Short mmCIF file of N, CA and C in Angstrom, two decimals:
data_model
loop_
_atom_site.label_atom_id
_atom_site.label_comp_id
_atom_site.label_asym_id
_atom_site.label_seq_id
_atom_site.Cartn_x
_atom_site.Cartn_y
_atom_site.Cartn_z
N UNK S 13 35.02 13.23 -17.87
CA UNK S 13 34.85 13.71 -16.50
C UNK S 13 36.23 13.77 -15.83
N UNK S 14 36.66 14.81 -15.38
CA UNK S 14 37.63 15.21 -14.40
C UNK S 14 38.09 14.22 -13.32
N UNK S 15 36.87 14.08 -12.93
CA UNK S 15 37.03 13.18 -12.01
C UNK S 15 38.00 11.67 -12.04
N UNK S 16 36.97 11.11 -13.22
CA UNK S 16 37.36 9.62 -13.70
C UNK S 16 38.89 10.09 -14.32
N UNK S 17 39.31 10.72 -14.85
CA UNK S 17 40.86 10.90 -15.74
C UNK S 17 41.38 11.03 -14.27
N UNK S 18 41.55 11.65 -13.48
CA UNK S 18 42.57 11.74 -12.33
C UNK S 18 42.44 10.29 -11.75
N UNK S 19 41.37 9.93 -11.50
CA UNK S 19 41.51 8.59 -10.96
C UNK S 19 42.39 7.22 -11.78
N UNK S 20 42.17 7.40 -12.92
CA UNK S 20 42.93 6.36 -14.05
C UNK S 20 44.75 6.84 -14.12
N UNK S 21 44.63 8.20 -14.16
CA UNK S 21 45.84 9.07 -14.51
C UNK S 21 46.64 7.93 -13.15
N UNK S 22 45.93 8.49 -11.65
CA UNK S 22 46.53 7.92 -10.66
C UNK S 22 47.09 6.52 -10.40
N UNK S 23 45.88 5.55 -10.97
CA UNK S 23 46.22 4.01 -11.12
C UNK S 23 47.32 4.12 -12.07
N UNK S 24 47.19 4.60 -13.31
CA UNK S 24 48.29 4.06 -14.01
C UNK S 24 49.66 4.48 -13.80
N UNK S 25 49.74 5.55 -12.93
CA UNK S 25 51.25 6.02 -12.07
C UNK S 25 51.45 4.55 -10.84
N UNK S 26 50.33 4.32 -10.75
CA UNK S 26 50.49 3.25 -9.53
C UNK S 26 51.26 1.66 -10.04
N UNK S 27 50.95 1.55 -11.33
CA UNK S 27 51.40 0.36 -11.70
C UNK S 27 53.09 0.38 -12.26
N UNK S 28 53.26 1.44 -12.36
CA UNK S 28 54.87 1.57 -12.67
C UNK S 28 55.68 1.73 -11.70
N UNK S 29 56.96 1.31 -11.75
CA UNK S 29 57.90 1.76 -10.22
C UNK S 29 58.51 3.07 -10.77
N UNK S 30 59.19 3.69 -10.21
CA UNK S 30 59.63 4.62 -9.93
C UNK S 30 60.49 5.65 -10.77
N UNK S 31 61.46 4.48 -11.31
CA UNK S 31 61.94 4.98 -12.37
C UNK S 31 61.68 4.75 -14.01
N UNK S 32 60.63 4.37 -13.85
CA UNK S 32 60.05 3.96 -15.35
C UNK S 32 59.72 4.98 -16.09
N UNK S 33 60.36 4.65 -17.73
CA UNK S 33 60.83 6.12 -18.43
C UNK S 33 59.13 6.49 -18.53
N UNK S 34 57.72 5.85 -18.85
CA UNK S 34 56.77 6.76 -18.94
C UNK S 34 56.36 7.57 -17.75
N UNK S 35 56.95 7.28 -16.07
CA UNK S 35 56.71 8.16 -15.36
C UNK S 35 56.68 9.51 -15.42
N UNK S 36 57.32 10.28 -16.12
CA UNK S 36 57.39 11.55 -15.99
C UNK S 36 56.31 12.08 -17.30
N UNK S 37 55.72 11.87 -18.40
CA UNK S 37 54.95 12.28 -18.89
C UNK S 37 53.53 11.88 -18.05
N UNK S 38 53.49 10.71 -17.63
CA UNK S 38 51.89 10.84 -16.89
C UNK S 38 52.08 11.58 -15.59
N UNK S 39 53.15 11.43 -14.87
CA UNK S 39 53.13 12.78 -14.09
C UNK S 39 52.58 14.30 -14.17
N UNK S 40 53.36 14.05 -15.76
CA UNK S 40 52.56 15.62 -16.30
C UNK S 40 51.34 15.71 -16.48
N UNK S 41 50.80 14.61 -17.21
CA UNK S 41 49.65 14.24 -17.45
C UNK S 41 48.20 14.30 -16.71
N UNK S 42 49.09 14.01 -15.57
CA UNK S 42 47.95 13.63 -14.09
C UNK S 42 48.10 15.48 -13.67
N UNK S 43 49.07 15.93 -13.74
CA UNK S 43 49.14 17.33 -12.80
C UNK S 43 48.19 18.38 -14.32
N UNK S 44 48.44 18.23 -15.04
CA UNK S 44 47.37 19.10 -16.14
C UNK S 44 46.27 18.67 -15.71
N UNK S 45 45.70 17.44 -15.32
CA UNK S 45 44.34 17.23 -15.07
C UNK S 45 43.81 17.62 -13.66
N UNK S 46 44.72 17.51 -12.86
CA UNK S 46 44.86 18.25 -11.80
C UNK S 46 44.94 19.85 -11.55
N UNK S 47 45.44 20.54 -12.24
CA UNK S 47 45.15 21.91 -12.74
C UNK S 47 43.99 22.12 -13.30
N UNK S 48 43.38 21.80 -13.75
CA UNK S 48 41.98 21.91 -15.13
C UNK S 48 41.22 21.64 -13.78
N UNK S 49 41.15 21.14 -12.83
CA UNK S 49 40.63 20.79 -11.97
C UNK S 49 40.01 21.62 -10.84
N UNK S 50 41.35 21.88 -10.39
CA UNK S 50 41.85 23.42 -9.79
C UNK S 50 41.21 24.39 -10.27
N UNK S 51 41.46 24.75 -11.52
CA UNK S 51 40.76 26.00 -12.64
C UNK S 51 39.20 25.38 -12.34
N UNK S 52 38.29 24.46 -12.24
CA UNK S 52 36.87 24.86 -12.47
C UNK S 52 36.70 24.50 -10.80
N UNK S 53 36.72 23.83 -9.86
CA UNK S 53 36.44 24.14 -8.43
C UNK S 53 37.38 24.96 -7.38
N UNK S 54 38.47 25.48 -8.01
CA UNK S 54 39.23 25.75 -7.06
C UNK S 54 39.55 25.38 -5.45
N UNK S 55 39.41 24.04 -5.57
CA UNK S 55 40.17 23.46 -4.79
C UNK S 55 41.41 23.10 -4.23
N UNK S 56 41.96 23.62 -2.94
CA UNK S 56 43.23 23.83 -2.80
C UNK S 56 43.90 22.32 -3.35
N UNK S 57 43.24 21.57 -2.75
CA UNK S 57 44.14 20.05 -2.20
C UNK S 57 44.51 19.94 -3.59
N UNK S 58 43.49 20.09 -4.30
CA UNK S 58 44.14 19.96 -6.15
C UNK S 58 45.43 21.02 -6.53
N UNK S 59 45.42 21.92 -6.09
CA UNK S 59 45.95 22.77 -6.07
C UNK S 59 47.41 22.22 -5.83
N UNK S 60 47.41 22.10 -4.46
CA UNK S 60 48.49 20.97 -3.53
C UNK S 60 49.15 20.11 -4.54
N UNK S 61 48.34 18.90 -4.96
CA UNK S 61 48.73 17.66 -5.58
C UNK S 61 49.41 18.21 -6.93
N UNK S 62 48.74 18.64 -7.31
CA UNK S 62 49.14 19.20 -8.54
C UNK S 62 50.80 20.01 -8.67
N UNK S 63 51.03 21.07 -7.38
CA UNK S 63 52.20 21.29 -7.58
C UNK S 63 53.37 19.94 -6.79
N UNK S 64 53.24 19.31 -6.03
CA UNK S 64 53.81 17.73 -5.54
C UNK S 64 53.97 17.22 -7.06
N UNK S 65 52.97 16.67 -7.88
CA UNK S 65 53.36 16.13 -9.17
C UNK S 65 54.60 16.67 -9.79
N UNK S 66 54.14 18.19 -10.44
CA UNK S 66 55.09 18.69 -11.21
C UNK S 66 56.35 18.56 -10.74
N UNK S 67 56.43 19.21 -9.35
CA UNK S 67 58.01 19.10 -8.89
C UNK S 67 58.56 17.59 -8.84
N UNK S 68 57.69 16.43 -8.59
CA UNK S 68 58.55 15.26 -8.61
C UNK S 68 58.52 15.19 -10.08
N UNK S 69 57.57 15.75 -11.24
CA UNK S 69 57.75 14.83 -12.77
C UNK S 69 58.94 15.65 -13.20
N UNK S 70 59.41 16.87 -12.81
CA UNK S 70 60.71 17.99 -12.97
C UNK S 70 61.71 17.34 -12.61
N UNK S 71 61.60 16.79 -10.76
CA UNK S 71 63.07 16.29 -10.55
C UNK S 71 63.55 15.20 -10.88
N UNK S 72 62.68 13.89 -12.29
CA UNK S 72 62.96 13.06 -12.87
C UNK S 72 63.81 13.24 -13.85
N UNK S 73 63.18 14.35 -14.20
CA UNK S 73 63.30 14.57 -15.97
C UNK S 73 64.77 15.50 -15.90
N UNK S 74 65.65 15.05 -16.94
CA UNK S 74 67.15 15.61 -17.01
C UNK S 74 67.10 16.93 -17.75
N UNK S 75 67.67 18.47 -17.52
CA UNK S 75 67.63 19.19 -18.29
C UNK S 75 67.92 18.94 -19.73
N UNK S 76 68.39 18.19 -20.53
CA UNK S 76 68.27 17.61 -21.97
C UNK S 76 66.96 17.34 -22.35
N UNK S 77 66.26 16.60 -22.03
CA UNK S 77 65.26 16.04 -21.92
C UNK S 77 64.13 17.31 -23.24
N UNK S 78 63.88 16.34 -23.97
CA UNK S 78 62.91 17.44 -25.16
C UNK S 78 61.86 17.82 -24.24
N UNK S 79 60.94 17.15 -23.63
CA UNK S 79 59.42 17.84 -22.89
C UNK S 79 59.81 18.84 -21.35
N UNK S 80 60.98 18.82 -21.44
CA UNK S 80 61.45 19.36 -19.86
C UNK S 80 60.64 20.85 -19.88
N UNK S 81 61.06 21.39 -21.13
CA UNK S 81 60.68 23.10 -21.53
C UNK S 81 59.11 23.34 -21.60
N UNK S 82 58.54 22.33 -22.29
CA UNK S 82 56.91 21.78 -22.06
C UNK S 82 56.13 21.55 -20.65
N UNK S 83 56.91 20.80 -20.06
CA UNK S 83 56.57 20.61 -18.34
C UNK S 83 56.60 21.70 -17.52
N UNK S 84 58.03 22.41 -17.95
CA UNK S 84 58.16 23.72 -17.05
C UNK S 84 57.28 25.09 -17.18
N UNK S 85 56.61 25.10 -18.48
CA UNK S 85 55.64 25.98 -18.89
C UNK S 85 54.68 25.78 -18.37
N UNK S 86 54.39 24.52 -18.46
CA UNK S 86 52.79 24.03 -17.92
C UNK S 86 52.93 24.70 -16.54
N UNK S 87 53.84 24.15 -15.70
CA UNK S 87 53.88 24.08 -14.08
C UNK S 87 53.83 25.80 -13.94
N UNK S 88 54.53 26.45 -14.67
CA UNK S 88 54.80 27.78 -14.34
C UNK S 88 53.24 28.47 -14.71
N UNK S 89 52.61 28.11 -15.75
CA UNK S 89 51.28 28.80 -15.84
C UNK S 89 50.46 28.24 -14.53
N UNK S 90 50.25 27.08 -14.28
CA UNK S 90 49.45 26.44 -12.93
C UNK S 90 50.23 27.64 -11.97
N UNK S 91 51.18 27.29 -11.66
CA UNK S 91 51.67 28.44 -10.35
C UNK S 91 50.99 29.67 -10.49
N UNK S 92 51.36 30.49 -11.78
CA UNK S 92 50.70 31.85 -11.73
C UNK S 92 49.27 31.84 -11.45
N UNK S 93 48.32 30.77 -11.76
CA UNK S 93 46.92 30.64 -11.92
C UNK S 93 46.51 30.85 -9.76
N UNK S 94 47.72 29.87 -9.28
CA UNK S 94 47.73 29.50 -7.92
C UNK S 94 47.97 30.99 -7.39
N UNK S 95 48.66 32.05 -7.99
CA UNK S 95 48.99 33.33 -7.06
C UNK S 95 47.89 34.01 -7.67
N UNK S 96 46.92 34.07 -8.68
CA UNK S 96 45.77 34.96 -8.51
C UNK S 96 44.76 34.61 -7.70
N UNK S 97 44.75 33.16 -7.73
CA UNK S 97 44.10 32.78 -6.27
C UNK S 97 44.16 32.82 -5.32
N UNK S 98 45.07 32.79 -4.92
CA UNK S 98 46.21 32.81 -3.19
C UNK S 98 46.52 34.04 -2.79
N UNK S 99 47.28 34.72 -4.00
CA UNK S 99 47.97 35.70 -3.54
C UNK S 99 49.03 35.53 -2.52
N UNK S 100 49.65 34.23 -2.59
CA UNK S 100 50.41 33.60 -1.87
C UNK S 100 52.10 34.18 -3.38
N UNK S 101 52.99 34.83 -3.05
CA UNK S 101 53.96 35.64 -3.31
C UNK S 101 55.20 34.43 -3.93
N UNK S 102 55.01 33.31 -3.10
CA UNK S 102 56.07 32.29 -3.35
C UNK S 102 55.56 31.51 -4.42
N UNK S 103 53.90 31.26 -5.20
CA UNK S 103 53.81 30.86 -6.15
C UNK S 103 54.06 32.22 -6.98
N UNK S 104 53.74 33.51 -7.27
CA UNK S 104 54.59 34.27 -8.47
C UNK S 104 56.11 33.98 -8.50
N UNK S 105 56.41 33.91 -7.40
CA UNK S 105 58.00 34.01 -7.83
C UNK S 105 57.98 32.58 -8.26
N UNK S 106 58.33 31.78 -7.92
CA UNK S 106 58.05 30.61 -8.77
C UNK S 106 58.02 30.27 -9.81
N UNK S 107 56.45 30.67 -10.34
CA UNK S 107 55.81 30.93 -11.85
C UNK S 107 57.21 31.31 -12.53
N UNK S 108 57.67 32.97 -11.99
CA UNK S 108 58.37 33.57 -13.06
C UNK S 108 60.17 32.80 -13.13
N UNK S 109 60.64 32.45 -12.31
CA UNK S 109 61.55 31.40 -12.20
C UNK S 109 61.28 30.34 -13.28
N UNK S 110 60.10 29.54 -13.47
CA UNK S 110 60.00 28.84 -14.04
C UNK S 110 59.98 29.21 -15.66
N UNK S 111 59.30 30.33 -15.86
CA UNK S 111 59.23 31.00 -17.01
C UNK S 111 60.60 31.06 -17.51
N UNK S 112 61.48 32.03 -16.71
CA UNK S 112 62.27 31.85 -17.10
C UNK S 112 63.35 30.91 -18.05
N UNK S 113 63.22 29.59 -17.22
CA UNK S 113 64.07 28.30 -17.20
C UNK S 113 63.50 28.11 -18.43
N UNK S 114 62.25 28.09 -18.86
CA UNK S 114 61.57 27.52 -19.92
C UNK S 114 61.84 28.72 -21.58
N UNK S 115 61.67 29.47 -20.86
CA UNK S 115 62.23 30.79 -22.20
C UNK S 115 64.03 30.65 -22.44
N UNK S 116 64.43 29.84 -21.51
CA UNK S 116 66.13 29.98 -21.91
C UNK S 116 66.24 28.32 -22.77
N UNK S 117 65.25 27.39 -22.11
CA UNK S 117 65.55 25.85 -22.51
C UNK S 117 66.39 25.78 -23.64
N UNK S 118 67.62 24.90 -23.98
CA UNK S 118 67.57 24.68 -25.71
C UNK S 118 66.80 23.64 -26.37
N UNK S 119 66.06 22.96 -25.91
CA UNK S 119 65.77 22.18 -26.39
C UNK S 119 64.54 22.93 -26.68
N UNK S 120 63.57 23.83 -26.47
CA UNK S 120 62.30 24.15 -26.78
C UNK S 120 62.89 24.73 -28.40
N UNK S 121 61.41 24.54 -29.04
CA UNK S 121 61.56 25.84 -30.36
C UNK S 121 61.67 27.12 -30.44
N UNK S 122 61.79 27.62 -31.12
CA UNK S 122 62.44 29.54 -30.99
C UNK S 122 60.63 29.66 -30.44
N UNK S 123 59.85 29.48 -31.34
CA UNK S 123 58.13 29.81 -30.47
C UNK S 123 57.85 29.93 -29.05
N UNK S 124 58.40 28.58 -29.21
CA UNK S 124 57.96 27.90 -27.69
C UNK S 124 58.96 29.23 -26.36
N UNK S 125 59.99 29.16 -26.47
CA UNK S 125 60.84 29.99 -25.78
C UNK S 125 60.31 31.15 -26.00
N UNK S 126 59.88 32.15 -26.77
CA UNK S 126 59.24 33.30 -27.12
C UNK S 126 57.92 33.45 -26.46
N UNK S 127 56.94 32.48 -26.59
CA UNK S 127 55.90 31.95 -25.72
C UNK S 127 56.13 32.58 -24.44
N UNK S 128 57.30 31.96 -23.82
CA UNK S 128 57.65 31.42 -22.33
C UNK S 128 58.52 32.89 -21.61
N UNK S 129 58.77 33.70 -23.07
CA UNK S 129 59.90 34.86 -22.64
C UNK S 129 58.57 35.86 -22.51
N UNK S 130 57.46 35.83 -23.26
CA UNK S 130 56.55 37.44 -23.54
C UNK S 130 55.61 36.47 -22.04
N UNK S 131 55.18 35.23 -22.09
CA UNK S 131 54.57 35.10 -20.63
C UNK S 131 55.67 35.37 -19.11
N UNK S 132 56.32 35.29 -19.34
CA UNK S 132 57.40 36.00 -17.84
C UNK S 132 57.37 37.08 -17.86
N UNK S 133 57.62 38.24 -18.80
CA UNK S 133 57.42 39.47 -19.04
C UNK S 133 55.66 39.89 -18.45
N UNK S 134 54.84 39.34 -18.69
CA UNK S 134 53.45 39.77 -18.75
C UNK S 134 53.68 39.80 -17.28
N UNK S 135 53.51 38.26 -16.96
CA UNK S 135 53.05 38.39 -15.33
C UNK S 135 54.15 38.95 -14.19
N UNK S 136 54.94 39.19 -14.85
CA UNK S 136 56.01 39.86 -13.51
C UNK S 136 56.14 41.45 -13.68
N UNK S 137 55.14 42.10 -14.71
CA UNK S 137 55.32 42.98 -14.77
C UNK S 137 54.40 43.95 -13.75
N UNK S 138 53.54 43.72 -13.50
CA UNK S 138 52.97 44.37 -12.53
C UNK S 138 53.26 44.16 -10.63
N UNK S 139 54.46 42.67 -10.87
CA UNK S 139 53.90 42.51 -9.51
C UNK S 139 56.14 42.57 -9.34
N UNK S 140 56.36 42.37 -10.03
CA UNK S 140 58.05 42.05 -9.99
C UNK S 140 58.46 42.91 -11.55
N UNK S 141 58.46 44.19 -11.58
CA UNK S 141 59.05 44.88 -12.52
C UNK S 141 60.46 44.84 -13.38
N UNK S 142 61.43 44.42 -12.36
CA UNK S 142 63.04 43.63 -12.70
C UNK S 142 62.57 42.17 -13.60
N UNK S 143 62.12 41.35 -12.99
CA UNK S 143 61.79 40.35 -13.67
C UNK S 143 61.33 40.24 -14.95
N UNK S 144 59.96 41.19 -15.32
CA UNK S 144 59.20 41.56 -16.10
C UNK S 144 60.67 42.28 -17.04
N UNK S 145 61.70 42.77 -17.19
CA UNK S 145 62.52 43.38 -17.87
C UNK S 145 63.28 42.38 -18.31
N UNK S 146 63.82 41.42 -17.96
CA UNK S 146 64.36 40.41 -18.10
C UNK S 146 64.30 39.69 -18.84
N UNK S 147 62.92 39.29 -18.58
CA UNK S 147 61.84 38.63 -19.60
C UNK S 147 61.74 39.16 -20.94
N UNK S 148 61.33 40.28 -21.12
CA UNK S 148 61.36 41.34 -22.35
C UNK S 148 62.70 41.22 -22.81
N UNK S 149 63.72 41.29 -22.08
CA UNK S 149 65.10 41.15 -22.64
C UNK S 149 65.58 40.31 -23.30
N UNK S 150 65.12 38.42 -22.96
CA UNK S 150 65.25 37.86 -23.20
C UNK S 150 64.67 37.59 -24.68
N UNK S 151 63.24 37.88 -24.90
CA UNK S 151 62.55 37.61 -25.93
C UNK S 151 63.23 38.51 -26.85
N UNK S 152 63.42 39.60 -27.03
CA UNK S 152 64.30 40.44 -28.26
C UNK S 152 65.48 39.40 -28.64
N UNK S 153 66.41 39.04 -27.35
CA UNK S 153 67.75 38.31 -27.42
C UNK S 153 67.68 36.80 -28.15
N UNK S 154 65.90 36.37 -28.28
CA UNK S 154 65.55 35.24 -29.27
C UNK S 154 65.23 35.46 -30.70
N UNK S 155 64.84 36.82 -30.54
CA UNK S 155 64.43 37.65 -32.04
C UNK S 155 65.62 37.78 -32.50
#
């Protein structure tokens, strides 16, 4: 149940301080469940919490960092999910920002970046055409 995992997800962020190295994966942890959440009631406040998580489990985590490229995908698909709902302009741009960051990572696998280069391309192509080129550019420039 949705429910019960966000609630546990939450306690167990509660028992760590601040800078404790598992903070930033249950961050992630809690904001995927928080998304999945989002996705079956569409509820803003989830919506809300969910992007608050990501950006604080992001501004922990050091660009080196192996899951950084993993986190930033996640957050960037939640965003795009948030502008077919919203239609709020500052989650696409966002999304594709994030796409970006995540299709250039070095630390991701050639997949994973390819993943992250043909999803920036998809969704910015109808709504941000420059972007959407970019994207495409990028993924050949991994091929």
């Amino acid at each position: 149940d949705l429910d019960e995992c966000i609630t546990l997800r939450r306690e167990a962020l509660l028992l760590d301080n601040k800078h404790h190295p598992d903070r930033t994966p249950k961050l992630n942890d809690l904001a995927i469940v928080l998304s999945q959440r989002f996705e079956a009631t569409r509820d803003v406040q989830d919506l809300s919490e969910c992007i608050l998580t990501y950006e604080e489990a992001l501004a922990l985590t050091p660009e080196s960092h192996a899951d950084r490229c993993g986190w930033q995908g996640n957050y960037a698909r939640t965003l795009h999910s948030a502008f077919m709902h919203t239609q709020d302009i500052q989650h696409l741009d966002k999304s594709l920002e994030l796409f970006e960051s995540a299709a250039s990572c070095v630390t991701g696998s050639l997949f994973f970046r390819l993943e992250m280069a043909n999803e920036w391309a998809r969704y910015g192509r109808t709504y941000v055409p420059l972007s959407a080129m970019r994207g495409y550019r990028r993924g050949i420039e991994l091929l």
